[in-house]
PDB file of C-alpha atoms in Angstrom:
ATOM      1  CA  MET A 207      10.969 -48.553  84.790  1.00 80.00           C
ATOM      2  CA  PRO A 208      10.386 -49.002  81.304  1.00 84.00           C
ATOM      3  CA  TRP A 209      13.565 -48.807  78.902  1.00 84.00           C
ATOM      4  CA  SER A 210      11.820 -46.038  76.916  1.00 86.00           C
ATOM      5  CA  ALA A 211      10.151 -43.021  77.811  1.00 86.00           C
ATOM      6  CA  GLU A 212       7.692 -43.826  74.808  1.00 88.00           C
ATOM      7  CA  PRO A 213       5.946 -46.609  73.940  1.00 91.00           C
ATOM      8  CA  LEU A 214       8.214 -48.635  71.562  1.00 91.00           C
ATOM      9  CA  ASP A 215       7.612 -51.951  70.008  1.00 93.00           C
ATOM     10  CA  ALA A 216      10.145 -54.930  70.869  1.00 93.00           C
ATOM     11  CA  TRP A 217      13.140 -55.252  68.592  1.00 90.00           C
ATOM     12  CA  GLU A 218      15.889 -57.788  67.728  1.00 94.00           C
ATOM     13  CA  THR A 219      18.867 -57.376  65.597  1.00 92.00           C
ATOM     14  CA  HIS A 220      19.276 -59.002  62.443  1.00 90.00           C
ATOM     15  CA  GLU A 221      20.557 -62.648  62.534  1.00 86.00           C
ATOM     16  CA  ASN A 222      23.884 -62.026  60.822  1.00 89.00           C
ATOM     17  CA  ALA A 223      24.493 -58.893  63.110  1.00 89.00           C
ATOM     18  CA  TRP A 224      28.100 -59.082  64.561  1.00 90.00           C
ATOM     19  CA  ARG A 225      26.745 -58.383  68.005  1.00 92.00           C
ATOM     20  CA  LYS A 226      23.019 -59.878  68.862  1.00 91.00           C
ATOM     21  CA  SER A 227      20.758 -57.570  70.728  1.00 92.00           C
ATOM     22  CA  SER A 228      17.349 -57.213  71.443  1.00 93.00           C
ATOM     23  CA  ARG A 229      14.694 -55.221  73.665  1.00 91.00           C
ATOM     24  CA  PRO A 230      11.149 -56.164  74.711  1.00 93.00           C
ATOM     25  CA  SER A 231       8.318 -53.942  73.912  1.00 93.00           C
ATOM     26  CA  SER A 232       7.860 -51.130  76.161  1.00 91.00           C
ATOM     27  CA  PRO A 233       5.208 -49.114  77.695  1.00 90.00           C
ATOM     28  CA  ASP A 234       5.887 -45.371  78.148  1.00 87.00           C
ATOM     29  CA  TRP A 235       6.823 -43.799  81.508  1.00 88.00           C
ATOM     30  CA  ASP A 236       4.365 -42.666  83.491  1.00 90.00           C
ATOM     31  CA  PRO A 237       3.963 -38.924  84.271  1.00 92.00           C
ATOM     32  CA  GLN A 238       5.289 -39.159  87.684  1.00 93.00           C
ATOM     33  CA  ASP A 239       8.458 -40.814  86.569  1.00 91.00           C
ATOM     34  CA  ALA A 240       8.947 -38.505  83.379  1.00 91.00           C
ATOM     35  CA  ALA A 241       8.731 -35.410  85.640  1.00 94.00           C
ATOM     36  CA  GLU A 242      11.268 -37.121  88.187  1.00 93.00           C
ATOM     37  CA  ILE A 243      13.555 -37.789  85.242  1.00 92.00           C
ATOM     38  CA  ALA A 244      13.167 -34.327  83.919  1.00 94.00           C
ATOM     39  CA  ARG A 245      13.877 -32.819  87.234  1.00 96.00           C
ATOM     40  CA  LEU A 246      17.022 -34.789  88.016  1.00 95.00           C
ATOM     41  CA  ARG A 247      18.250 -34.164  84.257  1.00 95.00           C
ATOM     42  CA  ALA A 248      17.991 -30.444  85.173  1.00 98.00           C
ATOM     43  CA  ARG A 249      19.713 -30.583  88.475  1.00 98.00           C
ATOM     44  CA  GLU A 250      22.474 -32.752  86.617  1.00 97.00           C
ATOM     45  CA  VAL A 251      22.789 -29.730  84.156  1.00 97.00           C
ATOM     46  CA  GLU A 252      22.717 -27.296  86.987  1.00 98.00           C
ATOM     47  CA  LEU A 253      25.517 -29.294  88.855  1.00 96.00           C
ATOM     48  CA  ALA A 254      27.587 -29.406  85.751  1.00 94.00           C
ATOM     49  CA  GLY A 255      27.607 -25.759  85.169  1.00 95.00           C
ATOM     50  CA  THR A 256      28.402 -25.014  88.294  1.00 95.00           C
ATOM     51  CA  VAL A 257      31.261 -27.576  88.442  1.00 90.00           C
ATOM     52  CA  VAL A 258      32.775 -26.266  84.851  1.00 90.00           C
ATOM     53  CA  THR A 259      32.290 -22.640  85.737  1.00 93.00           C
ATOM     54  CA  HIS A 260      33.528 -22.674  89.332  1.00 93.00           C
ATOM     55  CA  VAL A 261      36.341 -19.952  89.841  1.00 94.00           C
ATOM     56  CA  TYR A 262      38.763 -22.716  90.753  1.00 92.00           C
ATOM     57  CA  TRP A 263      39.741 -23.528  87.411  1.00 91.00           C
ATOM     58  CA  SER A 264      40.805 -19.981  86.566  1.00 92.00           C
ATOM     59  CA  SER A 265      43.372 -20.191  89.356  1.00 95.00           C
ATOM     60  CA  LEU A 266      45.124 -23.184  87.258  1.00 94.00           C
ATOM     61  CA  ALA A 267      47.422 -22.555  84.102  1.00 94.00           C
ATOM     62  CA  PRO A 268      45.590 -23.737  80.949  1.00 90.00           C
ATOM     63  CA  ALA A 269      47.754 -26.581  80.561  1.00 91.00           C
ATOM     64  CA  ASP A 270      47.148 -27.751  83.863  1.00 94.00           C
ATOM     65  CA  VAL A 271      43.214 -27.685  83.866  1.00 92.00           C
ATOM     66  CA  LEU A 272      42.492 -31.061  81.991  1.00 92.00           C
ATOM     67  CA  ALA A 273      44.956 -33.060  84.375  1.00 93.00           C
ATOM     68  CA  ALA A 274      42.840 -31.282  87.171  1.00 92.00           C
ATOM     69  CA  ARG A 275      39.457 -32.285  85.957  1.00 89.00           C
ATOM     70  CA  ASP A 276      40.598 -35.783  85.254  1.00 92.00           C
ATOM     71  CA  ALA A 277      42.019 -35.986  88.987  1.00 90.00           C
ATOM     72  CA  LEU A 278      38.587 -34.694  90.274  1.00 87.00           C
ATOM     73  CA  LYS A 279      36.680 -37.020  87.918  1.00 88.00           C
ATOM     74  CA  HIS A 280      38.514 -39.853  89.340  1.00 89.00           C
ATOM     75  CA  HIS A 281      39.058 -38.660  93.056  1.00 87.00           C
ATOM     76  CA  HIS A 282      36.746 -41.248  94.628  1.00 87.00           C
ATOM     77  CA  GLU A 283      38.482 -44.086  93.014  1.00 88.00           C
ATOM     78  CA  GLN A 284      41.739 -42.512  94.828  1.00 84.00           C
ATOM     79  CA  GLN A 285      39.901 -42.562  97.966  1.00 84.00           C
ATOM     80  CA  MET A 286      39.071 -46.144  97.777  1.00 86.00           C
ATOM     81  CA  ALA A 287      42.533 -47.027  96.772  1.00 84.00           C
ATOM     82  CA  ASP A 288      43.808 -44.802  99.892  1.00 83.00           C
ATOM     83  CA  ALA A 289      41.455 -46.253 102.291  1.00 83.00           C
ATOM     84  CA  SER A 290      41.992 -49.803 101.456  1.00 83.00           C
ATOM     85  CA  SER A 291      45.910 -49.523 101.812  1.00 79.00           C
ATOM     86  CA  GLN A 292      45.478 -48.185 105.615  1.00 73.00           C
ATOM     87  CA  PRO A 293      46.399 -50.606 108.010  1.00 70.00           C
ATOM     88  CA  GLN A 294      43.445 -52.408 109.902  1.00 66.00           C
ATOM     89  CA  THR A 295      43.493 -51.635 113.543  1.00 63.00           C
ATOM     90  CA  ALA A 296      42.418 -54.264 115.991  1.00 59.00           C
ATOM     91  CA  PRO A 297      39.267 -53.411 118.187  1.00 58.00           C
TER      92      PRO A 297
END
């Protein structure tokens, strides 16, 4: 997909910029791509609302909510670490 949803010209940072950056020109997204991105973004907002307003959070003390949300955010990392520390069994 093009990097921009709307047609934009190529650009490049000034030669004295602390970090050089550039982008090629971009055509706009075709209507199907734009519709799919809109659908996915709406679904993301819906799911985020479901997680944030879930009754589980009200079961925690207010001081513990931040730590619990952080643990949820990093849950997959912990699962991967746990799986890699499991002893391998021979077939």
